């Protein structure tokens, strides 16, 4: 970890407090996409931002919002650069970010032990195990979860907290989310997929 | 050839794969069998477009490369330019390509080089594409008589475009042919569990005068490019 100057820490705080344009309850800092702020001279600043997904269309809106926030804070020139390495992972979302996602009605991604996905072992074609008690977020959860080397807890319904939920679609309103349904309260909900 | 030129060549090939498949998947918008699939294919297309933008920017100006090149200057695999066909054709194309791309990116991510950063990021996204394709292959192959027959036809029709994926690619410091047995095993395993036979016949077509990587494309690709490029070419320099 590079030591930040007091000014850089202050600007990181300002840039980090910008809200995600598509999930306007979490800040960029809680989302873990803000990598660094470098002060080149007193009023010229470089910001490093990493995308959640390679094709995430929110990056441009995030960059503009960061520029706006830093300008408002008195920084004259702001350059936002997109960096790919190290790759962002849902494990970079802070505990506070997860809590806010849940409150917003989105099941947060589960924290994984291993980082990299490997070969996929597939189960049956059903999207839900016949045996609901063994479900524990099976379907995609078990397949991809096992593939990602994860010991995963069940995906809980963000509305009622039930662990009895099923996958409706692997891709939802954005690439980073899957669509699920709670079998207890019957509400559909988004799940921020583990990446 | 300098190292930079080598990198450009490979970036162009991989970037064109991603761009062209992204466009082909985008053609399903408004036409997918169910809303969830429309969203899924759109999201997969978006991931691929993100990869394409990064890869093409390594090779030059992304807009010029995407919108102002002629057909013969594209270096994508013939597999990805094949028309969507029915849903089974799209799934077969996804199965063949996402399995390959997943293996390729996993390898590129593990060695130092110009593609390691992108590959490490994209391999996690492509794992979901591969899972999507495999689940659908199982469902269609092991589904109704109609879905089984359509899936069988699609897998057979695209089989001859799968050999090209493992031909040497200038600028990639790895032996693509090493991926081939792993790919074959993975695809064979999915097809078998789906109750489908592994297609027979050549995986490179009847004649061998080069293919997409050499700029030789199949008939429908020109029409696809015409649609993809016409707006940009009709209004040079326009912006939103």
CSV table of C-alpha atoms in Angstrom, one decimal:
chain,number,residue,atom,x,y,z
A,1,UNK,CA,0.0,0.0,0.0
A,2,UNK,CA,1.4,3.3,-1.1
A,3,UNK,CA,1.3,6.0,1.6
A,4,UNK,CA,-1.1,8.8,0.7
A,5,UNK,CA,-0.4,12.4,1.3
A,6,UNK,CA,-3.0,14.2,3.4
A,7,UNK,CA,-4.2,15.9,0.2
A,8,UNK,CA,-4.5,12.7,-1.7
A,9,UNK,CA,-6.4,11.1,1.1
A,10,UNK,CA,-8.8,14.0,1.1
A,11,UNK,CA,-9.3,13.8,-2.6
A,12,UNK,CA,-9.7,10.1,-2.5
A,13,UNK,CA,-12.5,10.7,0.0
A,14,UNK,CA,-14.2,13.2,-2.3
A,15,UNK,CA,-13.9,11.0,-5.4
A,16,UNK,CA,-14.8,7.9,-3.4
A,17,UNK,CA,-18.0,9.5,-2.1
A,18,UNK,CA,-19.4,9.7,-5.6
A,19,UNK,CA,-22.4,7.4,-6.0
A,20,UNK,CA,-22.6,4.5,-8.5
A,21,UNK,CA,-24.8,5.7,-11.4
A,22,UNK,CA,-26.7,2.4,-11.7
A,23,UNK,CA,-26.8,1.5,-8.0
A,24,UNK,CA,-27.2,5.0,-6.5
A,25,UNK,CA,-26.9,3.7,-2.9
A,26,UNK,CA,-23.3,2.6,-2.9
A,27,UNK,CA,-20.3,4.9,-3.3
A,28,UNK,CA,-17.5,4.1,-5.7
A,29,UNK,CA,-15.3,3.5,-2.7
A,30,UNK,CA,-17.7,0.9,-1.3
A,31,UNK,CA,-17.9,-0.7,-4.7
A,32,UNK,CA,-14.1,-0.9,-4.7
A,33,UNK,CA,-13.6,0.5,-8.2
A,34,UNK,CA,-11.6,3.6,-7.2
A,35,UNK,CA,-8.0,2.5,-7.3
A,36,UNK,CA,-5.9,5.6,-6.7
A,37,UNK,CA,-5.7,9.4,-6.7
A,38,UNK,CA,-2.4,11.0,-7.7
A,39,UNK,CA,-1.8,14.7,-7.2
A,40,UNK,CA,0.6,15.9,-9.9
A,41,UNK,CA,0.7,19.4,-8.7
A,42,UNK,CA,-1.6,21.5,-6.5
A,43,UNK,CA,-4.6,21.5,-8.8
A,44,UNK,CA,-4.0,18.7,-11.3
A,45,UNK,CA,-5.1,15.3,-10.3
A,46,UNK,CA,-5.1,11.8,-11.9
A,47,UNK,CA,-7.7,9.3,-10.8
A,48,UNK,CA,-7.5,5.5,-11.5
A,49,UNK,CA,-10.8,3.8,-11.9
A,50,UNK,CA,-11.3,0.1,-12.7
A,51,UNK,CA,-14.5,-1.2,-14.4
A,52,UNK,CA,-16.6,-3.9,-12.7
A,53,UNK,CA,-17.2,-5.6,-16.1
A,54,UNK,CA,-15.1,-5.1,-19.2
A,55,UNK,CA,-18.0,-3.7,-21.1
A,56,UNK,CA,-19.6,-1.8,-18.2
A,57,UNK,CA,-21.3,1.2,-19.7
A,58,UNK,CA,-21.4,3.0,-16.4
A,59,UNK,CA,-17.6,3.8,-16.5
A,60,UNK,CA,-18.1,6.9,-18.5
A,61,UNK,CA,-20.8,8.3,-16.2
A,62,UNK,CA,-18.6,7.4,-13.2
A,63,UNK,CA,-15.7,9.3,-14.8
A,64,UNK,CA,-17.8,12.4,-15.4
A,65,UNK,CA,-19.2,12.3,-11.9
A,66,UNK,CA,-15.7,12.0,-10.4
A,67,UNK,CA,-14.5,15.0,-12.5
A,68,UNK,CA,-17.5,17.0,-11.4
A,69,UNK,CA,-17.0,16.2,-7.7
A,70,UNK,CA,-13.3,17.1,-7.8
A,71,UNK,CA,-13.9,20.3,-9.8
A,72,UNK,CA,-16.4,21.3,-7.2
A,73,UNK,CA,-13.7,20.6,-4.6
A,74,UNK,CA,-11.5,23.1,-6.3
A,75,UNK,CA,-9.3,20.8,-8.4
A,76,UNK,CA,-8.8,22.5,-11.8
A,77,UNK,CA,-7.7,19.6,-13.9
A,78,UNK,CA,-8.9,16.0,-13.5
A,79,UNK,CA,-7.9,13.0,-15.6
A,80,UNK,CA,-9.7,9.7,-15.0
A,81,UNK,CA,-7.9,6.7,-16.3
A,82,UNK,CA,-9.3,3.2,-16.6
A,83,UNK,CA,-7.1,0.5,-15.3
A,84,UNK,CA,-7.7,-3.2,-15.7
A,85,UNK,CA,-5.1,-4.8,-13.4
A,86,UNK,CA,-5.5,-6.2,-10.9
A,87,UNK,CA,-9.0,-7.2,-12.1
A,88,UNK,CA,-11.9,-6.0,-10.0
A,89,UNK,CA,-13.7,-8.7,-8.1
A,90,UNK,CA,-17.0,-8.6,-6.2
A,91,UNK,CA,-14.8,-9.4,-3.1
A,92,UNK,CA,-13.7,-5.8,-3.5
A,93,UNK,CA,-17.1,-4.6,-2.4
A,94,UNK,CA,-16.9,-3.4,1.3
A,95,UNK,CA,-19.1,-4.8,4.0
A,96,UNK,CA,-20.9,-1.5,4.2
A,97,UNK,CA,-21.5,-1.7,0.4
A,98,UNK,CA,-23.0,-5.1,0.7
A,99,UNK,CA,-25.3,-4.0,3.5
A,100,UNK,CA,-26.5,-1.1,1.4
A,101,UNK,CA,-27.1,-3.3,-1.6
A,102,UNK,CA,-29.2,-5.6,0.5
A,103,UNK,CA,-31.2,-2.7,1.8
A,104,UNK,CA,-31.7,-1.5,-1.8
A,105,UNK,CA,-33.3,-4.9,-2.6
A,106,UNK,CA,-30.3,-6.5,-4.3
A,107,UNK,CA,-28.8,-9.7,-2.8
A,108,UNK,CA,-25.1,-8.9,-2.4
A,109,UNK,CA,-22.4,-11.1,-3.9
A,110,UNK,CA,-21.1,-13.8,-1.6
A,111,UNK,CA,-17.5,-13.6,-0.5
A,112,UNK,CA,-15.3,-16.3,-1.9
A,113,UNK,CA,-12.2,-17.9,-0.7
A,114,UNK,CA,-10.5,-18.7,-4.0
A,115,UNK,CA,-10.3,-15.9,-6.6
A,116,UNK,CA,-10.2,-17.6,-10.0
A,117,UNK,CA,-12.8,-19.5,-11.9
A,118,UNK,CA,-11.6,-22.8,-13.3
A,119,UNK,CA,-13.3,-25.4,-15.5
A,120,UNK,CA,-17.0,-25.8,-15.1
A,121,UNK,CA,-18.7,-28.9,-13.9
A,122,UNK,CA,-22.3,-29.0,-14.9
A,123,UNK,CA,-25.2,-30.4,-13.2
A,124,UNK,CA,-28.6,-31.3,-14.6
A,125,UNK,CA,-30.4,-28.8,-16.9
A,126,UNK,CA,-32.9,-27.8,-14.4
A,127,UNK,CA,-32.5,-24.3,-12.9
A,128,UNK,CA,-33.5,-25.6,-9.6
A,129,UNK,CA,-32.9,-28.8,-7.7
A,130,UNK,CA,-36.0,-30.9,-7.0
A,131,UNK,CA,-34.8,-31.2,-3.4
A,132,UNK,CA,-35.3,-27.7,-2.2
A,133,UNK,CA,-33.5,-28.3,1.1
A,134,UNK,CA,-30.4,-29.1,-0.8
A,135,UNK,CA,-30.8,-26.1,-2.9
A,136,UNK,CA,-28.8,-23.6,-0.9
A,137,UNK,CA,-28.5,-21.5,-4.0
A,138,UNK,CA,-27.7,-24.5,-6.1
A,139,UNK,CA,-28.3,-24.3,-9.8
A,140,UNK,CA,-25.9,-21.6,-11.0
A,141,UNK,CA,-24.7,-21.2,-7.4
A,142,UNK,CA,-23.5,-24.8,-7.2
A,143,UNK,CA,-22.2,-25.0,-10.7
A,144,UNK,CA,-20.4,-21.7,-11.0
A,145,UNK,CA,-19.7,-21.6,-7.2
A,146,UNK,CA,-17.9,-24.9,-7.4
A,147,UNK,CA,-16.2,-23.7,-10.5
A,148,UNK,CA,-15.0,-20.7,-8.7
A,149,UNK,CA,-13.7,-22.8,-5.8
A,150,UNK,CA,-16.0,-21.2,-3.4
A,151,UNK,CA,-17.6,-22.3,-0.2
A,152,UNK,CA,-20.8,-20.4,-0.6
A,153,UNK,CA,-23.5,-19.7,1.7
A,154,UNK,CA,-27.1,-19.6,0.3
A,155,UNK,CA,-28.3,-16.5,-1.5
A,156,UNK,CA,-30.8,-14.8,0.8
A,157,UNK,CA,-33.9,-13.0,-0.3
A,158,UNK,CA,-33.2,-9.3,0.4
A,159,UNK,CA,-36.8,-8.7,1.2
A,160,UNK,CA,-37.7,-11.5,3.7
A,161,UNK,CA,-34.3,-13.1,4.4
A,162,UNK,CA,-35.4,-16.6,3.3
A,163,UNK,CA,-32.7,-18.9,1.9
A,164,UNK,CA,-35.2,-20.6,-0.3
A,165,UNK,CA,-34.7,-18.8,-3.6
A,166,UNK,CA,-34.4,-19.9,-7.2
A,167,UNK,CA,-32.6,-18.7,-10.2
A,168,UNK,CA,-34.7,-17.3,-13.0
A,169,UNK,CA,-32.0,-16.0,-15.3
A,170,UNK,CA,-28.2,-15.8,-15.2
A,171,UNK,CA,-28.3,-12.3,-16.6
A,172,UNK,CA,-30.5,-9.5,-15.3
A,173,UNK,CA,-30.9,-5.8,-15.9
A,174,UNK,CA,-27.2,-5.5,-16.0
A,175,UNK,CA,-24.4,-8.0,-16.7
A,176,UNK,CA,-23.3,-7.9,-13.1
A,177,UNK,CA,-26.7,-9.2,-11.8
A,178,UNK,CA,-28.7,-12.4,-12.0
A,179,UNK,CA,-32.5,-12.5,-11.6
A,180,UNK,CA,-33.8,-14.7,-8.8
A,181,UNK,CA,-37.1,-15.3,-7.1
A,182,UNK,CA,-37.8,-15.9,-3.4
A,183,UNK,CA,-40.0,-19.0,-2.9
A,184,UNK,CA,-41.0,-17.8,0.6
A,185,UNK,CA,-42.3,-14.3,-0.2
A,186,UNK,CA,-42.6,-14.8,-4.0
A,187,UNK,CA,-40.8,-11.6,-4.7
A,188,UNK,CA,-38.3,-11.5,-7.6
A,189,UNK,CA,-35.0,-9.9,-6.9
A,190,UNK,CA,-31.6,-9.2,-8.4
A,191,UNK,CA,-28.5,-10.9,-7.1
A,192,UNK,CA,-25.1,-9.3,-7.7
A,193,UNK,CA,-23.2,-12.2,-9.2
A,194,UNK,CA,-19.9,-13.3,-7.8
A,195,UNK,CA,-17.2,-12.2,-10.2
B,1,UNK,CA,8.3,-7.9,-37.6
B,2,UNK,CA,8.6,-5.9,-34.3
B,3,UNK,CA,7.1,-7.1,-31.1
B,4,UNK,CA,4.6,-4.2,-31.3
B,5,UNK,CA,3.5,-5.2,-34.7
B,6,UNK,CA,3.1,-8.8,-33.5
B,7,UNK,CA,0.9,-7.6,-30.6
B,8,UNK,CA,-1.2,-5.5,-33.0
B,9,UNK,CA,-1.8,-8.5,-35.2
B,10,UNK,CA,-3.0,-10.6,-32.3
B,11,UNK,CA,-5.0,-7.8,-30.7
B,12,UNK,CA,-6.8,-7.2,-34.0
B,13,UNK,CA,-7.7,-10.9,-34.4
B,14,UNK,CA,-9.0,-11.3,-30.9
B,15,UNK,CA,-10.6,-7.9,-31.0
B,16,UNK,CA,-12.4,-8.7,-34.2
B,17,UNK,CA,-13.7,-12.0,-32.7
B,18,UNK,CA,-15.2,-10.1,-29.8
B,19,UNK,CA,-16.6,-7.3,-32.0
B,20,UNK,CA,-18.2,-9.5,-34.6
B,21,UNK,CA,-19.7,-11.9,-32.2
B,22,UNK,CA,-21.0,-9.0,-30.1
B,23,UNK,CA,-22.8,-7.7,-33.2
B,24,UNK,CA,-24.2,-11.0,-34.1
B,25,UNK,CA,-25.6,-11.5,-30.6
B,26,UNK,CA,-27.0,-8.0,-30.7
B,27,UNK,CA,-29.1,-9.0,-33.7
B,28,UNK,CA,-31.3,-10.9,-31.3
B,29,UNK,CA,-32.5,-7.8,-29.6
B,30,UNK,CA,-36.2,-7.7,-30.1
B,31,UNK,CA,-36.2,-11.2,-31.4
B,32,UNK,CA,-35.1,-13.6,-28.7
B,33,UNK,CA,-37.5,-16.4,-27.7
B,34,UNK,CA,-38.0,-15.1,-24.2
B,35,UNK,CA,-37.3,-11.8,-22.4
B,36,UNK,CA,-34.7,-13.4,-20.1
B,37,UNK,CA,-32.7,-14.6,-23.1
B,38,UNK,CA,-32.9,-11.3,-24.8
B,39,UNK,CA,-31.3,-9.8,-21.7
B,40,UNK,CA,-28.8,-12.6,-21.4
B,41,UNK,CA,-27.6,-12.3,-25.0
B,42,UNK,CA,-27.5,-8.6,-24.7
B,43,UNK,CA,-25.3,-8.8,-21.6
B,44,UNK,CA,-23.0,-11.3,-23.2
B,45,UNK,CA,-22.7,-9.0,-26.3
B,46,UNK,CA,-21.9,-6.1,-24.0
B,47,UNK,CA,-19.1,-8.1,-22.3
B,48,UNK,CA,-17.7,-8.9,-25.7
B,49,UNK,CA,-18.0,-5.3,-26.9
B,50,UNK,CA,-16.0,-4.2,-23.8
B,51,UNK,CA,-13.2,-6.7,-24.7
B,52,UNK,CA,-13.3,-5.5,-28.3
B,53,UNK,CA,-12.9,-1.9,-27.4
B,54,UNK,CA,-9.8,-2.7,-25.3
B,55,UNK,CA,-8.3,-5.1,-27.9
B,56,UNK,CA,-8.9,-2.8,-30.9
B,57,UNK,CA,-7.5,0.2,-29.0
B,58,UNK,CA,-4.3,-1.8,-28.7
B,59,UNK,CA,-4.2,-2.2,-32.4
B,60,UNK,CA,-5.2,1.4,-33.4
B,61,UNK,CA,-8.2,3.7,-33.3
B,62,UNK,CA,-11.2,1.6,-32.2
B,63,UNK,CA,-13.8,3.5,-34.2
B,64,UNK,CA,-11.8,3.5,-37.4
B,65,UNK,CA,-11.0,-0.2,-37.1
B,66,UNK,CA,-14.6,-1.1,-36.4
B,67,UNK,CA,-16.4,1.1,-38.8
B,68,UNK,CA,-14.0,1.9,-41.7
B,69,UNK,CA,-12.4,-1.3,-42.6
B,70,UNK,CA,-13.4,-3.4,-45.6
B,71,UNK,CA,-14.4,-7.0,-45.2
B,72,UNK,CA,-11.0,-8.4,-46.2
B,73,UNK,CA,-9.2,-6.4,-43.5
B,74,UNK,CA,-11.1,-8.1,-40.7
B,75,UNK,CA,-9.3,-11.0,-38.9
B,76,UNK,CA,-12.0,-12.7,-37.0
B,77,UNK,CA,-12.7,-16.4,-37.1
B,78,UNK,CA,-15.3,-17.4,-39.5
B,79,UNK,CA,-17.2,-19.1,-36.7
B,80,UNK,CA,-18.2,-15.8,-35.0
B,81,UNK,CA,-19.5,-14.2,-38.2
B,82,UNK,CA,-22.0,-17.1,-38.9
B,83,UNK,CA,-25.6,-15.8,-38.9
B,84,UNK,CA,-27.5,-16.4,-35.7
B,85,UNK,CA,-29.8,-18.8,-37.5
B,86,UNK,CA,-32.4,-20.3,-35.1
B,87,UNK,CA,-31.8,-20.1,-31.4
B,88,UNK,CA,-30.0,-23.5,-31.5
B,89,UNK,CA,-27.5,-22.2,-34.0
B,90,UNK,CA,-26.7,-19.2,-31.7
B,91,UNK,CA,-26.3,-21.6,-28.8
B,92,UNK,CA,-24.0,-23.9,-30.7
B,93,UNK,CA,-21.9,-21.0,-31.8
B,94,UNK,CA,-21.8,-19.8,-28.2
B,95,UNK,CA,-20.8,-23.3,-27.0
B,96,UNK,CA,-18.0,-23.6,-29.5
B,97,UNK,CA,-16.7,-20.1,-29.1
B,98,UNK,CA,-17.1,-19.4,-25.4
B,99,UNK,CA,-15.3,-22.7,-24.5
B,100,UNK,CA,-12.4,-21.7,-26.7
B,101,UNK,CA,-12.3,-18.1,-25.4
B,102,UNK,CA,-12.5,-19.3,-21.8
B,103,UNK,CA,-9.5,-21.6,-22.3
B,104,UNK,CA,-7.6,-19.0,-24.3
B,105,UNK,CA,-8.1,-16.2,-21.8
B,106,UNK,CA,-7.2,-18.5,-18.9
B,107,UNK,CA,-4.0,-19.2,-20.6
B,108,UNK,CA,-3.3,-15.6,-21.5
B,109,UNK,CA,-4.0,-14.5,-18.0
B,110,UNK,CA,-1.4,-16.9,-16.6
B,111,UNK,CA,1.6,-15.6,-18.6
B,112,UNK,CA,3.1,-12.1,-18.6
B,113,UNK,CA,2.3,-10.2,-21.7
B,114,UNK,CA,0.2,-7.5,-23.3
B,115,UNK,CA,-3.0,-9.5,-23.0
B,116,UNK,CA,-2.6,-10.7,-19.4
B,117,UNK,CA,-4.5,-7.8,-17.8
B,118,UNK,CA,-7.6,-8.0,-20.1
B,119,UNK,CA,-7.6,-11.8,-20.0
B,120,UNK,CA,-7.5,-12.0,-16.2
B,121,UNK,CA,-10.5,-9.7,-16.1
B,122,UNK,CA,-12.5,-11.2,-19.0
B,123,UNK,CA,-11.9,-14.8,-18.2
B,124,UNK,CA,-14.3,-14.4,-15.3
B,125,UNK,CA,-17.0,-12.9,-17.5
B,126,UNK,CA,-16.5,-15.6,-20.2
B,127,UNK,CA,-17.0,-18.3,-17.5
B,128,UNK,CA,-20.6,-17.1,-17.3
B,129,UNK,CA,-21.0,-17.1,-21.1
B,130,UNK,CA,-19.7,-20.7,-21.2
B,131,UNK,CA,-22.0,-21.8,-18.4
B,132,UNK,CA,-24.9,-20.1,-20.2
B,133,UNK,CA,-24.1,-22.0,-23.5
B,134,UNK,CA,-23.6,-25.3,-21.8
B,135,UNK,CA,-26.8,-25.1,-19.8
B,136,UNK,CA,-28.8,-24.3,-23.0
B,137,UNK,CA,-27.0,-27.1,-25.0
B,138,UNK,CA,-28.1,-29.6,-22.3
B,139,UNK,CA,-31.6,-28.2,-22.2
B,140,UNK,CA,-32.1,-28.2,-26.0
B,141,UNK,CA,-30.3,-31.5,-26.7
B,142,UNK,CA,-32.1,-33.3,-23.9
B,143,UNK,CA,-35.4,-31.5,-24.5
B,144,UNK,CA,-38.1,-32.2,-27.0
B,145,UNK,CA,-37.7,-34.0,-30.3
B,146,UNK,CA,-37.8,-30.7,-32.1
B,147,UNK,CA,-35.2,-29.0,-29.9
B,148,UNK,CA,-33.0,-32.0,-30.0
B,149,UNK,CA,-33.1,-32.1,-33.8
B,150,UNK,CA,-32.5,-28.4,-34.2
B,151,UNK,CA,-29.5,-28.5,-31.8
B,152,UNK,CA,-28.1,-31.5,-33.6
B,153,UNK,CA,-28.4,-29.7,-36.9
B,154,UNK,CA,-26.8,-26.5,-35.5
B,155,UNK,CA,-23.8,-28.4,-33.9
B,156,UNK,CA,-23.2,-30.2,-37.2
B,157,UNK,CA,-23.5,-27.1,-39.4
B,158,UNK,CA,-21.0,-25.1,-37.4
B,159,UNK,CA,-18.5,-27.9,-36.8
B,160,UNK,CA,-16.4,-27.1,-39.9
B,161,UNK,CA,-15.6,-23.7,-38.5
B,162,UNK,CA,-14.1,-24.9,-35.3
B,163,UNK,CA,-10.7,-26.0,-36.6
B,164,UNK,CA,-9.6,-22.5,-37.4
B,165,UNK,CA,-9.6,-21.5,-33.7
B,166,UNK,CA,-6.4,-23.6,-33.1
B,167,UNK,CA,-4.3,-22.5,-36.0
B,168,UNK,CA,-1.2,-20.5,-35.1
B,169,UNK,CA,-1.9,-16.8,-34.4
B,170,UNK,CA,0.9,-14.3,-35.0
B,171,UNK,CA,1.6,-12.3,-32.0
B,172,UNK,CA,0.4,-14.8,-29.4
B,173,UNK,CA,3.2,-16.3,-27.5
B,174,UNK,CA,1.4,-19.6,-27.0
B,175,UNK,CA,0.7,-22.7,-28.9
B,176,UNK,CA,-3.0,-22.7,-29.6
B,177,UNK,CA,-3.0,-26.3,-30.7
B,178,UNK,CA,-2.4,-27.2,-27.1
B,179,UNK,CA,-5.9,-25.9,-26.3
B,180,UNK,CA,-7.5,-28.2,-28.9
B,181,UNK,CA,-7.6,-31.5,-27.0
B,182,UNK,CA,-9.0,-29.7,-23.9
B,183,UNK,CA,-11.6,-28.0,-26.0
B,184,UNK,CA,-12.6,-31.2,-27.8
B,185,UNK,CA,-12.9,-33.0,-24.5
B,186,UNK,CA,-15.1,-30.3,-23.0
B,187,UNK,CA,-17.4,-30.0,-26.0
B,188,UNK,CA,-17.6,-33.7,-26.3
B,189,UNK,CA,-18.6,-34.1,-22.7
B,190,UNK,CA,-21.4,-31.4,-22.9
B,191,UNK,CA,-22.7,-32.9,-26.2
B,192,UNK,CA,-22.8,-36.4,-24.7
B,193,UNK,CA,-24.6,-35.3,-21.6
B,194,UNK,CA,-27.1,-33.5,-23.9
B,195,UNK,CA,-27.7,-36.7,-25.8
B,196,UNK,CA,-26.0,-35.3,-28.9
B,197,UNK,CA,-23.4,-37.0,-31.0
B,198,UNK,CA,-20.1,-35.3,-31.6
B,199,UNK,CA,-20.4,-34.1,-35.2
B,200,UNK,CA,-18.4,-36.0,-37.8
B,201,UNK,CA,-16.4,-34.6,-40.6
B,202,UNK,CA,-13.6,-32.1,-41.1
B,203,UNK,CA,-13.3,-29.2,-38.7
B,204,UNK,CA,-11.8,-26.9,-41.4
B,205,UNK,CA,-14.2,-27.3,-44.3
B,206,UNK,CA,-13.6,-29.0,-47.6
B,207,UNK,CA,-10.9,-26.7,-48.9
B,208,UNK,CA,-8.0,-25.0,-47.1
B,209,UNK,CA,-7.0,-21.7,-48.6
B,210,UNK,CA,-7.0,-19.8,-45.3
B,211,UNK,CA,-10.0,-18.4,-43.5
B,212,UNK,CA,-11.0,-15.5,-41.3
B,213,UNK,CA,-7.6,-15.0,-39.8
B,214,UNK,CA,-6.3,-14.3,-43.3
B,215,UNK,CA,-9.2,-12.0,-44.2
B,216,UNK,CA,-11.2,-14.6,-46.1
B,217,UNK,CA,-14.8,-14.5,-44.9
B,218,UNK,CA,-18.1,-16.2,-45.6
B,219,UNK,CA,-20.9,-14.7,-47.7
B,220,UNK,CA,-23.1,-13.3,-44.9
B,221,UNK,CA,-20.3,-11.3,-43.3
B,222,UNK,CA,-20.4,-8.6,-45.9
B,223,UNK,CA,-24.0,-8.0,-45.2
B,224,UNK,CA,-23.4,-7.9,-41.5
B,225,UNK,CA,-20.7,-5.3,-41.9
B,226,UNK,CA,-22.9,-3.2,-44.2
B,227,UNK,CA,-25.4,-3.0,-41.4
B,228,UNK,CA,-22.9,-2.5,-38.7
B,229,UNK,CA,-21.0,0.3,-40.5
B,230,UNK,CA,-23.5,2.2,-42.5
B,231,UNK,CA,-24.5,4.7,-39.9
B,232,UNK,CA,-20.9,5.7,-39.2
B,233,UNK,CA,-20.0,5.8,-42.8
B,234,UNK,CA,-23.1,7.8,-43.8
B,235,UNK,CA,-22.4,10.4,-41.1
B,236,UNK,CA,-18.6,10.7,-40.8
B,237,UNK,CA,-17.6,12.4,-37.6
B,238,UNK,CA,-21.1,12.5,-36.2
B,239,UNK,CA,-21.5,12.2,-32.4
B,240,UNK,CA,-24.4,11.9,-30.0
